PDB file of C-alpha atoms in Angstrom:
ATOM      1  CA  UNK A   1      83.675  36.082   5.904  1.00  0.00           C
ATOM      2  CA  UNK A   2      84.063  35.785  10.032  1.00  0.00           C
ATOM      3  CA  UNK A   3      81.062  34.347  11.033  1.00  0.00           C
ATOM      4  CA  UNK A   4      78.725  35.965  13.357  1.00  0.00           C
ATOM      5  CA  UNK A   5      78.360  35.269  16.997  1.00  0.00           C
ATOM      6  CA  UNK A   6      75.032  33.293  16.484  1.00  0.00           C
ATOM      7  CA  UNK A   7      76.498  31.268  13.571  1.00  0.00           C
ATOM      8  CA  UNK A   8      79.426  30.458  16.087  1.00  0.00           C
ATOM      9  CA  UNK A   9      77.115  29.526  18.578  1.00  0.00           C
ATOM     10  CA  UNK A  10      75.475  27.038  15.163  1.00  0.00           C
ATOM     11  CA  UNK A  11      78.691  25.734  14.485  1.00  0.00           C
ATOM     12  CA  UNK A  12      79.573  24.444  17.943  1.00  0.00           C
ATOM     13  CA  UNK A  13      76.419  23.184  18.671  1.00  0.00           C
ATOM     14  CA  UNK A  14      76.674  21.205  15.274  1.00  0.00           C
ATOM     15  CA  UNK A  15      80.313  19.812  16.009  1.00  0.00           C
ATOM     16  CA  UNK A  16      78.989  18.599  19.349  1.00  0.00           C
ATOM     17  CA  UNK A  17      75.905  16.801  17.990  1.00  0.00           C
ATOM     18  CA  UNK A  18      77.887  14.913  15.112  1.00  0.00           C
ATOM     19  CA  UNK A  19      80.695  14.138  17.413  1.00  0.00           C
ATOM     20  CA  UNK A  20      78.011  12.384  19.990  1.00  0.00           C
ATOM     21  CA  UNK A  21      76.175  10.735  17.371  1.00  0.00           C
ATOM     22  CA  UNK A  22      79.224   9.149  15.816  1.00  0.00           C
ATOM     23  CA  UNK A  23      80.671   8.093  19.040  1.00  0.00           C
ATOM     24  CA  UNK A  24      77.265   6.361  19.628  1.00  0.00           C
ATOM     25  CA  UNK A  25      76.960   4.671  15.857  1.00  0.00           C
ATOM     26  CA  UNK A  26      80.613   4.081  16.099  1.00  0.00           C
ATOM     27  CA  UNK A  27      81.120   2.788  19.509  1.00  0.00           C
ATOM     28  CA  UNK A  28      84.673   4.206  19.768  1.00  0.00           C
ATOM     29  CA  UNK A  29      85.859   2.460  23.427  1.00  0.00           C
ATOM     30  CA  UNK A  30      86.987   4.777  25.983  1.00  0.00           C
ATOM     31  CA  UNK A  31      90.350   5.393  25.480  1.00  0.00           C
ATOM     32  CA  UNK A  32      90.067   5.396  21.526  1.00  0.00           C
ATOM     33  CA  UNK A  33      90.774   7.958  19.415  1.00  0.00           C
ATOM     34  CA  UNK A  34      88.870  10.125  17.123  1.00  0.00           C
ATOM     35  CA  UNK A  35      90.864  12.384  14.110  1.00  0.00           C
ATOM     36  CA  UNK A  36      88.839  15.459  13.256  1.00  0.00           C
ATOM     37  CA  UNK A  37      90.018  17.138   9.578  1.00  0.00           C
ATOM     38  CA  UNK A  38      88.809  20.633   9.485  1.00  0.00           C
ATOM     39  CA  UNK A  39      88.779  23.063   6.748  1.00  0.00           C
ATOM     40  CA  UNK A  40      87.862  26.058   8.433  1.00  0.00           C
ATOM     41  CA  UNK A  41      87.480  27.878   5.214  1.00  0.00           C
ATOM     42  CA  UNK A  42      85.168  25.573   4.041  1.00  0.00           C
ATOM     43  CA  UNK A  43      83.133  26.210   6.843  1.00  0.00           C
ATOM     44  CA  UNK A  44      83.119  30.074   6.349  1.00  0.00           C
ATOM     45  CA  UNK A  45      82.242  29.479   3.085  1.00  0.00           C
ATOM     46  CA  UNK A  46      85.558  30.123   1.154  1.00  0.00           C
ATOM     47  CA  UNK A  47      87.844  27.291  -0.909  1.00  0.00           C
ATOM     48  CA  UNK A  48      89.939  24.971   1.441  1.00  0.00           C
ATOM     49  CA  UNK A  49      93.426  26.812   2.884  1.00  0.00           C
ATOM     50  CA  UNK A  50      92.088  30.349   1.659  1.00  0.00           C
ATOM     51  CA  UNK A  51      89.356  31.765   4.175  1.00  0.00           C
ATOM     52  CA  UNK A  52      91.309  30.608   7.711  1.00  0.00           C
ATOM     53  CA  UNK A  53      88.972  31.436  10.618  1.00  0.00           C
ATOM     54  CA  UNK A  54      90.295  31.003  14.180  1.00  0.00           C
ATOM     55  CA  UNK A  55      86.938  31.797  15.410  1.00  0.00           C
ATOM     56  CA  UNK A  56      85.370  28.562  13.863  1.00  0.00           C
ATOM     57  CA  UNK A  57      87.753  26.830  14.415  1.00  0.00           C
ATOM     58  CA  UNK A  58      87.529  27.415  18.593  1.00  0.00           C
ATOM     59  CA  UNK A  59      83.478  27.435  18.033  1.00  0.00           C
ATOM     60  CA  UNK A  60      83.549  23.536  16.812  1.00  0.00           C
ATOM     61  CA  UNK A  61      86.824  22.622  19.003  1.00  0.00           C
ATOM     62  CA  UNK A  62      84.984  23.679  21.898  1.00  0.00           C
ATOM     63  CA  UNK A  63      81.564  21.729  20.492  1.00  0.00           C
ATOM     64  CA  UNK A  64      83.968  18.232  19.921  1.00  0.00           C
ATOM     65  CA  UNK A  65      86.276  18.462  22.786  1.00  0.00           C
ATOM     66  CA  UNK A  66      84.179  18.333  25.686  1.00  0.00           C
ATOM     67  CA  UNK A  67      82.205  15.353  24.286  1.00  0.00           C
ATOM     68  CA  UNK A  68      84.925  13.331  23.202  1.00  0.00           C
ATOM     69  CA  UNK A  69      86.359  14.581  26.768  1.00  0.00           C
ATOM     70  CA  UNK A  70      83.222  13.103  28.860  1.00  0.00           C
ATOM     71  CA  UNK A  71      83.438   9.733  26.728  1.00  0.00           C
ATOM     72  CA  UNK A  72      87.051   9.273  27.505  1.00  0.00           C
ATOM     73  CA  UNK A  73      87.977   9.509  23.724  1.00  0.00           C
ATOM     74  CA  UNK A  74      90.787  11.580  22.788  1.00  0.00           C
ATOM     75  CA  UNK A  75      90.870  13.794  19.937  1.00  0.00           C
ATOM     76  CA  UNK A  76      93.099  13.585  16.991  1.00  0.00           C
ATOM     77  CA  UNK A  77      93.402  17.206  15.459  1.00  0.00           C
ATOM     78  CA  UNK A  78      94.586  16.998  11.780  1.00  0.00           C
ATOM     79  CA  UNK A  79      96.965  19.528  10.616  1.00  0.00           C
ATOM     80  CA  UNK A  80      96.378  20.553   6.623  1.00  0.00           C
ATOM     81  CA  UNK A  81      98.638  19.811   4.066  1.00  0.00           C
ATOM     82  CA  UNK A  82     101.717  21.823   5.115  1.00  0.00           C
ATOM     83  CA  UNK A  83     102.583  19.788   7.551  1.00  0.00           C
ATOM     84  CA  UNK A  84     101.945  17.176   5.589  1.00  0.00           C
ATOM     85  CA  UNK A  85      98.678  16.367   7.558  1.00  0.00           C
ATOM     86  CA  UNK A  86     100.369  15.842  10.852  1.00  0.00           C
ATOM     87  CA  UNK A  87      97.676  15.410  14.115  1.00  0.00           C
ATOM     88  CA  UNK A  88      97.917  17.080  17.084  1.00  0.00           C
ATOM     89  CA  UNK A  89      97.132  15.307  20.170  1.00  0.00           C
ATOM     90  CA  UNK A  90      97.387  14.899  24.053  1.00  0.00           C
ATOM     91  CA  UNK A  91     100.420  13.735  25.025  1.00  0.00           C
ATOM     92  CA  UNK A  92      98.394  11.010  27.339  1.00  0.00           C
ATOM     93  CA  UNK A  93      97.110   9.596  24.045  1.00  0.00           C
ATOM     94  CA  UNK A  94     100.647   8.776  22.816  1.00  0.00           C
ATOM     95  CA  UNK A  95     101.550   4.915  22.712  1.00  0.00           C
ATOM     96  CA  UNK A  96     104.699   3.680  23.773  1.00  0.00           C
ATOM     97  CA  UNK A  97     105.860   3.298  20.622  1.00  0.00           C
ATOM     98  CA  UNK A  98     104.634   6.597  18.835  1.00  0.00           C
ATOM     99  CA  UNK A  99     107.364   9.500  18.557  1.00  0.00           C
ATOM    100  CA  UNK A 100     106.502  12.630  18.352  1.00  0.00           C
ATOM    101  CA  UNK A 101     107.793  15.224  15.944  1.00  0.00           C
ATOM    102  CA  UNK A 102     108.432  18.889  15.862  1.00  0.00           C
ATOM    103  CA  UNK A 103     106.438  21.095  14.897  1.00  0.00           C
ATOM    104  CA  UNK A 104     103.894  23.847  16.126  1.00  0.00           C
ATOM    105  CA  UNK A 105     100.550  24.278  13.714  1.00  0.00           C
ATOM    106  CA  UNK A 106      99.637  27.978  12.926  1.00  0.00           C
ATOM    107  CA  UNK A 107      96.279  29.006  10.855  1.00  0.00           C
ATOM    108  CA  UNK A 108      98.406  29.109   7.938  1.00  0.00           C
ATOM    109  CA  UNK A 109     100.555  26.277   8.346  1.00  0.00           C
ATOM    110  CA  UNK A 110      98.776  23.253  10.344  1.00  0.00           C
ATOM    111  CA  UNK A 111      95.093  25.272   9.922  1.00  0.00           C
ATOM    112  CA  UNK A 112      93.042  26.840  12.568  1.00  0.00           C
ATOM    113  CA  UNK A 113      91.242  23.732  14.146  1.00  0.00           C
ATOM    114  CA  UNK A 114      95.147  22.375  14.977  1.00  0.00           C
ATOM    115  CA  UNK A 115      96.522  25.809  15.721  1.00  0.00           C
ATOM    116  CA  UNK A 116      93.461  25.800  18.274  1.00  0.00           C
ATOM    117  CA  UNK A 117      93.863  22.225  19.425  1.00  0.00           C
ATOM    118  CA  UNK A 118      97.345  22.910  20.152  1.00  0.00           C
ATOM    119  CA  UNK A 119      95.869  26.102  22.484  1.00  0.00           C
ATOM    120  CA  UNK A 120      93.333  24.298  23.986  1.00  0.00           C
ATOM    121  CA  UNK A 121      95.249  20.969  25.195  1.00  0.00           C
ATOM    122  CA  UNK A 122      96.790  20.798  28.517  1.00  0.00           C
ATOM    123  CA  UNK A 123     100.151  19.124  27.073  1.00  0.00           C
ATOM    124  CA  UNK A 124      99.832  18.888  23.208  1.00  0.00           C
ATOM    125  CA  UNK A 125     102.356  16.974  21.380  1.00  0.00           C
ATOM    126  CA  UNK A 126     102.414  16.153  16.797  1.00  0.00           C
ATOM    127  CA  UNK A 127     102.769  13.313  15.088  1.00  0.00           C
ATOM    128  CA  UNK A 128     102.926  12.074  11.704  1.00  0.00           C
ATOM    129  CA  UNK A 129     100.567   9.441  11.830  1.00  0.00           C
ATOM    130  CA  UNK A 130      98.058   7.947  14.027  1.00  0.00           C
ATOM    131  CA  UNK A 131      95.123   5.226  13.921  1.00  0.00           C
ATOM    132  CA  UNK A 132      91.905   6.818  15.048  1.00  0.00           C
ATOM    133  CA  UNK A 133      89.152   4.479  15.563  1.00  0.00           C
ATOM    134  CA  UNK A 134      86.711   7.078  13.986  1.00  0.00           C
ATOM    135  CA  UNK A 135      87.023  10.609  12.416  1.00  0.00           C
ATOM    136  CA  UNK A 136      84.918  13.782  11.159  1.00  0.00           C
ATOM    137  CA  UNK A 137      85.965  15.221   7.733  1.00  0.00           C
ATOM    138  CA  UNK A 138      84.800  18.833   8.162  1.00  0.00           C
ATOM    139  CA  UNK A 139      85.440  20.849   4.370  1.00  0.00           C
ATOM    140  CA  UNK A 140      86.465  17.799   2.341  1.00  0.00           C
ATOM    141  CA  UNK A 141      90.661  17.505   4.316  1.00  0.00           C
ATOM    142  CA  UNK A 142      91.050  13.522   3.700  1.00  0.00           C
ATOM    143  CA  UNK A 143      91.600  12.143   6.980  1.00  0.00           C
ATOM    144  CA  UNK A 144      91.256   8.740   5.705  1.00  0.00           C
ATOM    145  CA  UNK A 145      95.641   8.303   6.266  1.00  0.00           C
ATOM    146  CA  UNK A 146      94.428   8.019  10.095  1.00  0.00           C
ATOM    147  CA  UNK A 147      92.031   5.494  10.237  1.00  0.00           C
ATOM    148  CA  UNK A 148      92.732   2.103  11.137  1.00  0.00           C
ATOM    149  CA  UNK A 149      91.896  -0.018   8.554  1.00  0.00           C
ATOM    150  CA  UNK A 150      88.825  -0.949   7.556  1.00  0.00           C
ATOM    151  CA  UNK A 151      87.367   2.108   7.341  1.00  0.00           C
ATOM    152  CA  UNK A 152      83.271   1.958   6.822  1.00  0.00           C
ATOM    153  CA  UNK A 153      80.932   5.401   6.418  1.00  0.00           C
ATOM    154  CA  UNK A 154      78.915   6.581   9.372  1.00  0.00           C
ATOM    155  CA  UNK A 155      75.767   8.868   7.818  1.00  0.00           C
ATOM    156  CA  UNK A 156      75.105  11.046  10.461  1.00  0.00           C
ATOM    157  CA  UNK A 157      72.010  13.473  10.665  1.00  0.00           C
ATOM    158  CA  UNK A 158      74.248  16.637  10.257  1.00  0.00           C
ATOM    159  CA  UNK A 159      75.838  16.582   6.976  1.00  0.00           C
ATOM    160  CA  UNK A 160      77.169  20.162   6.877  1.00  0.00           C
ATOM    161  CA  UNK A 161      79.197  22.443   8.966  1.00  0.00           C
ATOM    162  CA  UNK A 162      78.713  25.997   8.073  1.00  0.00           C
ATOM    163  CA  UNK A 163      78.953  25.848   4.457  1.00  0.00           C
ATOM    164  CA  UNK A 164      81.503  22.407   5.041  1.00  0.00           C
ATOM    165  CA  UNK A 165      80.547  19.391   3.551  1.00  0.00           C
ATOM    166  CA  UNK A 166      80.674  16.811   6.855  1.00  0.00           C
ATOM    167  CA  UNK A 167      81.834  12.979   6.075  1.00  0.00           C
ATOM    168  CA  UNK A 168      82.183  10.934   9.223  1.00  0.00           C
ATOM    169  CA  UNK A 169      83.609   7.323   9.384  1.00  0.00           C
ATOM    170  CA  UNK A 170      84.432   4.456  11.768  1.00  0.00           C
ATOM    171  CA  UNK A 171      86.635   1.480  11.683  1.00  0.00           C
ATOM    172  CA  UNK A 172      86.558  -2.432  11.908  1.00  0.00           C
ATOM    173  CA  UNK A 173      88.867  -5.258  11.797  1.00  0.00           C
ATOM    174  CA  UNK A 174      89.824  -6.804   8.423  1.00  0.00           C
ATOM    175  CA  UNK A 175      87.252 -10.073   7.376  1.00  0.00           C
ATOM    176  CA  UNK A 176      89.931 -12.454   6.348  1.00  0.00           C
ATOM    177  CA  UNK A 177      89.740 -16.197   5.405  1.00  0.00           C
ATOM    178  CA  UNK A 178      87.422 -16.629   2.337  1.00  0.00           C
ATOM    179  CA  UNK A 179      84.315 -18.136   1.293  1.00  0.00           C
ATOM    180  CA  UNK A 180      85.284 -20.656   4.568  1.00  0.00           C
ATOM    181  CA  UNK A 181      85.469 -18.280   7.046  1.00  0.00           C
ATOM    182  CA  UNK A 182      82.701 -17.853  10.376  1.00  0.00           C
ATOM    183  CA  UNK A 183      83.044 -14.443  11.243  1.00  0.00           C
ATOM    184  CA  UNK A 184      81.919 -13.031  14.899  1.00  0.00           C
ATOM    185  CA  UNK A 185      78.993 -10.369  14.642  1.00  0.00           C
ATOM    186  CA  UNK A 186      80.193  -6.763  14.517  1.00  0.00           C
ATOM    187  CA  UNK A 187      78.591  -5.974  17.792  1.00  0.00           C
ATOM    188  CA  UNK A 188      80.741  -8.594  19.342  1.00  0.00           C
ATOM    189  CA  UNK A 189      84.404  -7.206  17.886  1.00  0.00           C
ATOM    190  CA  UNK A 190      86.528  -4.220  20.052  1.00  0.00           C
TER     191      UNK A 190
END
């Protein structure tokens, strides 16, 4: 079920293109924070926690990272269920008031794409929850628990990852106040 060096090549190309085009429809601010879900398996083709691949998993890290990298965005790698969907992040990103916990992700516990963020980043730290300003659901892994709220659906022109079903979402404040209420125009919050 590996996937092939040219379907590697696919897959990070792919991560990079949705992860551009939803920091452009989503206008995440530099210094935001994107949460990426990724079921590896899904991707190869295989049912969610069953089909691990490390090799996708560094194909789209190394497609998302860079971009999010260049916009000044950090990344927000979500861990799967066994760690009860944990993120893995820089330790830059943390805010004052955000504690970290202990754990380290492994393809089996945490999933590839968060066994490979935790590689990949220069000081890596977990924590239990986060508010992302945008995400990437890659193979269906509910990252919804990281968005700020309100969370609105970004259609993006890739829908799929591999064989991965590929949701993408942003955020906005809450409308509050009623039938009374002037609201500013969307363009205008952030």
């Amino acid at each position: 079920m590996e996937p092939d060096k040219m379907e590697l090549e696919r897959l990070q190309l792919q991560a990079a293109d949705a992860v551009r085009e939803l920091l452009e429809k989503a206008r995440v601010p530099r210094g935001g924070i994107v949460v990426v879900g990724c079921s590896t398996s899904e991707v190869v083709g295989g049912s969610i926690g069953k089909a691990s691949s490390m090799q996708a998993a560094a194909a789209i890290y190394h497609g998302i990272a860079p971009v999010l990298a260049q916009a000044g965005v950090f990344l927000a790698a979500q861990c799967c269920e066994h760690l009860n969907r944990a993120v893995i992040v820089e330790h830059t990103a943390l805010k004052p008031w955000q504690q970290p916990v202990n754990v380290l992700p492994q393809p089996h516990a945490g999933g590839s794409f968060a066994t490979t963020a935790w590689q990949s980043m220069k000081a890596p730290v977990a924590l239990e929850e986060i508010e992302a300003d945008a995400g990437l659901d890659i193979g269906d892994t509910l990252i919804g628990m990281h968005l700020k709220r309100v969370a609105v659906p970004v259609r993006l022109s890739v829908r799929r990852l591999g064989q991965a079903n590929l949701v993408a979402a942003r955020t906005r404040p809450k409308f509050i106040g009623g039938a009374r209420a002037a609201y500013l125009p969307e363009e205008e919050l952030r």
